C-alpha positions as semicolon CSV with decimal commas, in nm:
position;residue;x (nm);y (nm);z (nm)
1;M;-2,366;-0,923;0,755
2;A;-2,332;-0,791;0,399
3;S;-2,218;-1,057;0,152
4;S;-1,855;-1,067;0,068
5;S;-1,761;-0,925;-0,254
6;V;-1,460;-1,181;-0,292
7;T;-1,511;-1,455;-0,540
8;P;-1,548;-1,794;-0,414
9;L;-1,252;-1,902;-0,637
10;L;-1,007;-1,627;-0,480
11;L;-1,143;-1,754;-0,120
12;L;-1,080;-2,116;-0,207
13;V;-0,726;-2,034;-0,319
14;S;-0,652;-1,842;-0,028
15;I;-0,768;-2,114;0,226
16;L;-0,572;-2,370;0,037
17;I;-0,260;-2,151;0,016
18;C;-0,295;-2,150;0,404
19;S;-0,341;-2,517;0,439
20;I;-0,014;-2,588;0,606
21;V;-0,032;-2,508;0,972
22;A;0,251;-2,511;1,224
23;T;0,287;-2,402;1,578
24;S;0,560;-2,142;1,687
25;A;0,576;-1,952;2,004
26;G;0,624;-1,568;1,971
27;N;0,961;-1,450;2,030
28;F;1,122;-1,120;1,954
29;Y;1,464;-1,236;1,869
30;Q;1,305;-1,506;1,629
31;D;1,022;-1,290;1,481
32;F;1,165;-0,938;1,441
33;D;1,459;-0,728;1,352
34;I;1,553;-0,380;1,513
35;T;1,585;-0,154;1,210
36;W;1,680;0,184;1,373
37;G;1,745;0,381;1,675
38;D;2,119;0,322;1,735
39;G;2,055;0,115;2,061
40;R;1,739;0,263;2,151
41;A;1,539;-0,052;2,082
42;E;1,613;-0,337;2,305
43;I;1,496;-0,694;2,319
44;L;1,492;-0,818;2,677
45;N;1,387;-1,122;2,908
46;N;1,525;-1,397;2,658
47;G;1,309;-1,235;2,382
48;D;0,974;-1,209;2,580
49;L;0,990;-0,825;2,582
50;L;1,087;-0,535;2,361
51;T;1,110;-0,168;2,428
52;L;1,144;0,124;2,208
53;S;1,266;0,464;2,337
54;L;1,286;0,816;2,209
55;D;1,514;1,106;2,308
56;K;1,602;1,418;2,142
57;T;1,849;1,278;1,910
58;S;1,638;0,981;1,761
59;G;1,349;0,740;1,804
60;S;1,354;0,377;1,728
61;G;1,186;0,092;1,552
62;F;1,160;-0,277;1,467
63;Q;1,011;-0,480;1,172
64;S;0,894;-0,836;1,127
65;K;1,131;-1,096;0,961
66;D;0,846;-1,238;0,765
67;Q;0,606;-1,093;0,545
68;Y;0,219;-1,195;0,521
69;L;-0,053;-1,199;0,295
70;F;-0,342;-1,216;0,544
71;G;-0,325;-1,288;0,904
72;K;-0,455;-1,251;1,263
73;I;-0,201;-1,039;1,457
74;D;-0,204;-0,958;1,848
75;M;0,052;-0,750;2,020
76;Q;0,058;-0,624;2,368
77;L;0,183;-0,270;2,415
78;K;0,239;-0,055;2,728
79;L;0,261;0,306;2,614
80;V;0,466;0,586;2,712
81;P;0,352;0,710;3,065
82;G;0,306;1,046;3,186
83;N;0,334;1,361;2,969
84;S;0,366;1,192;2,629
85;A;0,280;1,498;2,422
86;G;0,436;1,523;2,071
87;T;0,528;1,146;2,061
88;V;0,370;0,883;1,842
89;T;0,398;0,500;1,878
90;A;0,301;0,343;1,547
91;Y;0,223;-0,028;1,525
92;Y;0,110;-0,140;1,166
93;L;0,121;-0,367;0,851
94;S;0,268;-0,222;0,538
95;S;0,379;-0,326;0,195
96;Q;0,654;-0,123;0,000
97;G;0,623;0,095;-0,302
98;P;0,427;0,391;-0,427
99;T;0,089;0,213;-0,442
100;H;0,156;0,041;-0,100
101;D;-0,126;-0,115;0,131
102;E;-0,109;-0,033;0,485
103;I;-0,328;-0,119;0,815
104;D;-0,249;0,133;1,085
105;F;-0,256;0,168;1,460
106;E;-0,103;0,494;1,588
107;F;-0,108;0,620;1,939
108;L;-0,082;1,001;1,974
109;G;0,058;1,092;2,297
110;N;-0,099;1,340;2,511
111;L;-0,043;1,590;2,829
112;S;-0,047;1,389;3,165
113;G;-0,400;1,336;3,261
114;D;-0,544;1,388;2,907
115;P;-0,641;1,067;2,698
116;Y;-0,424;0,912;2,433
117;I;-0,580;0,910;2,073
118;L;-0,593;0,598;1,909
119;H;-0,557;0,675;1,530
120;T;-0,651;0,399;1,276
121;N;-0,612;0,412;0,898
122;V;-0,621;0,191;0,590
123;F;-0,433;0,243;0,274
124;S;-0,526;0,032;-0,038
125;Q;-0,319;0,091;-0,371
126;G;-0,149;0,391;-0,212
127;K;-0,463;0,555;-0,105
128;G;-0,543;0,625;0,249
129;N;-0,749;0,915;0,396
130;R;-0,950;0,649;0,594
131;E;-0,894;0,794;0,938
132;Q;-1,113;0,680;1,247
133;Q;-0,993;0,798;1,595
134;F;-1,094;0,667;1,931
135;Y;-1,013;0,734;2,297
136;L;-0,957;0,426;2,510
137;W;-1,185;0,313;2,795
138;F;-0,867;0,242;3,012
139;D;-0,526;0,398;3,062
140;P;-0,303;0,242;2,826
141;T;0,016;0,360;2,996
142;A;-0,053;0,167;3,330
143;D;-0,025;-0,190;3,201
144;F;-0,024;-0,387;2,879
145;H;-0,315;-0,417;2,657
146;T;-0,374;-0,640;2,335
147;Y;-0,402;-0,468;2,006
148;S;-0,516;-0,690;1,735
149;I;-0,542;-0,671;1,344
150;L;-0,763;-0,925;1,154
151;W;-0,681;-0,933;0,776
152;N;-0,855;-1,155;0,570
153;P;-0,999;-1,162;0,200
154;Q;-1,334;-1,029;0,319
155;R;-1,253;-0,764;0,587
156;I;-1,009;-0,601;0,825
157;I;-1,114;-0,569;1,194
158;F;-0,901;-0,369;1,436
159;S;-0,960;-0,497;1,812
160;V;-0,836;-0,376;2,148
161;D;-0,822;-0,648;2,426
162;G;-1,070;-0,873;2,212
163;T;-1,323;-0,578;2,163
164;P;-1,353;-0,494;1,780
165;I;-1,342;-0,092;1,726
166;R;-1,340;-0,082;1,363
167;Q;-1,431;-0,294;1,042
168;F;-1,309;-0,222;0,692
169;K;-1,481;-0,457;0,433
170;N;-1,381;-0,564;0,099
171;T;-1,586;-0,357;-0,127
172;E;-1,415;-0,418;-0,456
173;S;-1,755;-0,473;-0,612
174;I;-1,826;-0,095;-0,597
175;G;-1,485;-0,012;-0,728
176;V;-1,283;0,024;-0,390
177;P;-0,930;-0,135;-0,393
178;Y;-0,878;-0,386;-0,115
179;P;-0,545;-0,491;0,031
180;K;-0,528;-0,861;-0,090
181;N;-0,234;-0,886;-0,333
182;Q;0,074;-0,719;-0,173
183;P;0,251;-0,910;0,122
184;M;0,297;-0,678;0,438
185;R;0,552;-0,688;0,722
186;I;0,470;-0,571;1,087
187;Y;0,638;-0,247;1,173
188;S;0,659;-0,053;1,483
189;S;0,843;0,282;1,576
190;L;0,848;0,530;1,852
191;W;0,926;0,912;1,710
192;N;0,879;1,257;1,764
193;A;0,580;1,412;1,582
194;D;0,537;1,728;1,775
195;D;0,458;1,941;1,458
196;W;0,101;1,770;1,426
197;A;0,048;1,477;1,698
198;T;-0,092;1,669;2,004
199;R;-0,364;1,919;1,922
200;G;-0,238;1,969;1,562
201;G;0,115;2,057;1,689
202;L;0,016;2,318;1,946
203;V;0,158;2,111;2,222
204;K;0,542;2,035;2,191
205;T;0,745;1,740;2,325
206;D;0,868;1,816;2,676
207;W;1,247;1,666;2,615
208;T;1,325;1,707;3,002
209;R;1,110;1,412;3,029
210;A;1,308;1,184;2,801
211;P;1,378;0,910;2,726
212;F;1,025;0,810;2,631
213;T;0,963;0,442;2,634
214;A;0,706;0,218;2,513
215;S;0,710;-0,163;2,568
216;Y;0,583;-0,475;2,380
217;R;0,525;-0,848;2,454
218;N;0,302;-1,159;2,373
219;F;0,329;-1,132;1,998
220;N;0,071;-1,375;1,855
221;A;0,023;-1,439;1,492
222;N;-0,187;-1,670;1,259
223;T;-0,059;-1,587;0,926
224;C;0,027;-1,682;0,572
225;V;0,375;-1,621;0,534
226;I;0,531;-1,527;0,189
227;S;0,878;-1,640;0,114
228;S;1,133;-1,457;-0,072
229;S;1,057;-1,678;-0,370
230;G;0,677;-1,598;-0,343
231;A;0,573;-1,922;-0,189
232;S;0,311;-1,930;0,085
233;S;0,269;-2,117;0,393
234;C;0,065;-2,078;0,720
235;T;0,193;-2,049;1,069
236;S;0,008;-2,067;1,367
237;S;0,059;-1,986;1,756
238;S;-0,268;-2,121;1,843
239;S;-0,304;-2,498;1,964
240;N;-0,690;-2,527;1,924
241;G;-0,675;-2,697;1,605
242;N;-0,867;-2,421;1,427
243;G;-0,545;-2,226;1,288
244;N;-0,736;-2,146;0,947
245;A;-1,051;-2,024;1,090
246;W;-0,951;-1,676;1,080
247;M;-0,953;-1,683;0,709
248;E;-1,339;-1,659;0,710
249;E;-1,384;-1,486;1,038
250;Q;-1,647;-1,233;1,067
251;L;-1,829;-1,038;1,352
252;D;-2,098;-1,224;1,515
253;S;-2,396;-1,026;1,649
254;T;-2,229;-0,996;2,000
255;S;-1,913;-0,849;1,849
256;Q;-2,117;-0,612;1,627
257;E;-2,291;-0,487;1,929
258;R;-1,972;-0,440;2,113
259;M;-1,820;-0,244;1,826
260;K;-2,114;-0,014;1,805
261;W;-2,079;0,062;2,182
262;V;-1,717;0,159;2,118
263;Q;-1,795;0,371;1,833
264;K;-2,101;0,534;2,003
265;N;-1,906;0,610;2,325
266;Y;-1,532;0,657;2,233
267;M;-1,489;0,732;1,847
268;I;-1,380;1,102;1,807
269;Y;-1,334;1,128;1,436
270;N;-1,477;0,932;1,154
271;Y;-1,378;1,015;0,790
272;C;-1,716;0,864;0,681
273;S;-1,872;1,148;0,882
274;D;-1,685;1,429;0,753
275;S;-1,878;1,588;0,474
276;K;-1,673;1,921;0,485
277;R;-1,360;1,713;0,395
278;F;-1,541;1,524;0,111
279;P;-1,767;1,800;-0,063
280;Q;-1,800;1,597;-0,376
281;G;-1,949;1,289;-0,157
282;L;-1,831;1,064;0,104
283;P;-1,607;0,773;-0,011
284;P;-1,809;0,481;-0,148
285;E;-1,719;0,239;0,106
286;C;-1,884;0,454;0,380
287;A;-2,224;0,358;0,256
288;T;-2,152;-0,010;0,341
289;S;-1,952;0,044;0,680
């Protein structure tokens, strides 16, 4: 692994900030607020299940009650089945403001029988354009699968069912801003994007199949929670006694090989390979990825 560009002092401070560990079971009533959709988003089964729906009038969405500065977050999703062309299910972390940070999973719907596209992106200080896209090695509409974000001072790792698919390292040492100062909330939404989502907007949403529904369950989070006063504490839904280990987590050799396998066989777009898009040279972080 390349050595981290985070200073030892920053890492020590981050670990100390997260020294208070509590155990809390994920529950959608406790952890999230439905923010829009006029009844199209529902929390069911005593808080164990959340569904988002989209029809021709509106989509829907929710956000976390807490905001976080670093975390390891798991969510199980079952995506819109059948002909989902034109729809986007977004699940991401984001801060607010013109120089916001953001860590994205977006699931771009498709015609029945054609694969979903998993779209990932990282914004730091308001700058994105770091897209990587993948097909999945299973049908994400047939059952629930776990989509995870690890965000610590050294790296961001996107994983699917425990298999890492992408890593974005802290490369501040070569001038690339890294998300580390702005607290972020979890957001999710289901919305119509048929102007671009499927084959660049060529395939439109078939409203005769509405409502479209995506489902969520088994939210798990080990995070540093930032209060409204700016104070920080850690919460953990793990009971293994290693609640803070994620703050220094990195890919071991086995995980690196699994990520290479995914990228070789299922990656369909990588901004770090798109020289036509960056005629003046690829972004600097691409040299270290």
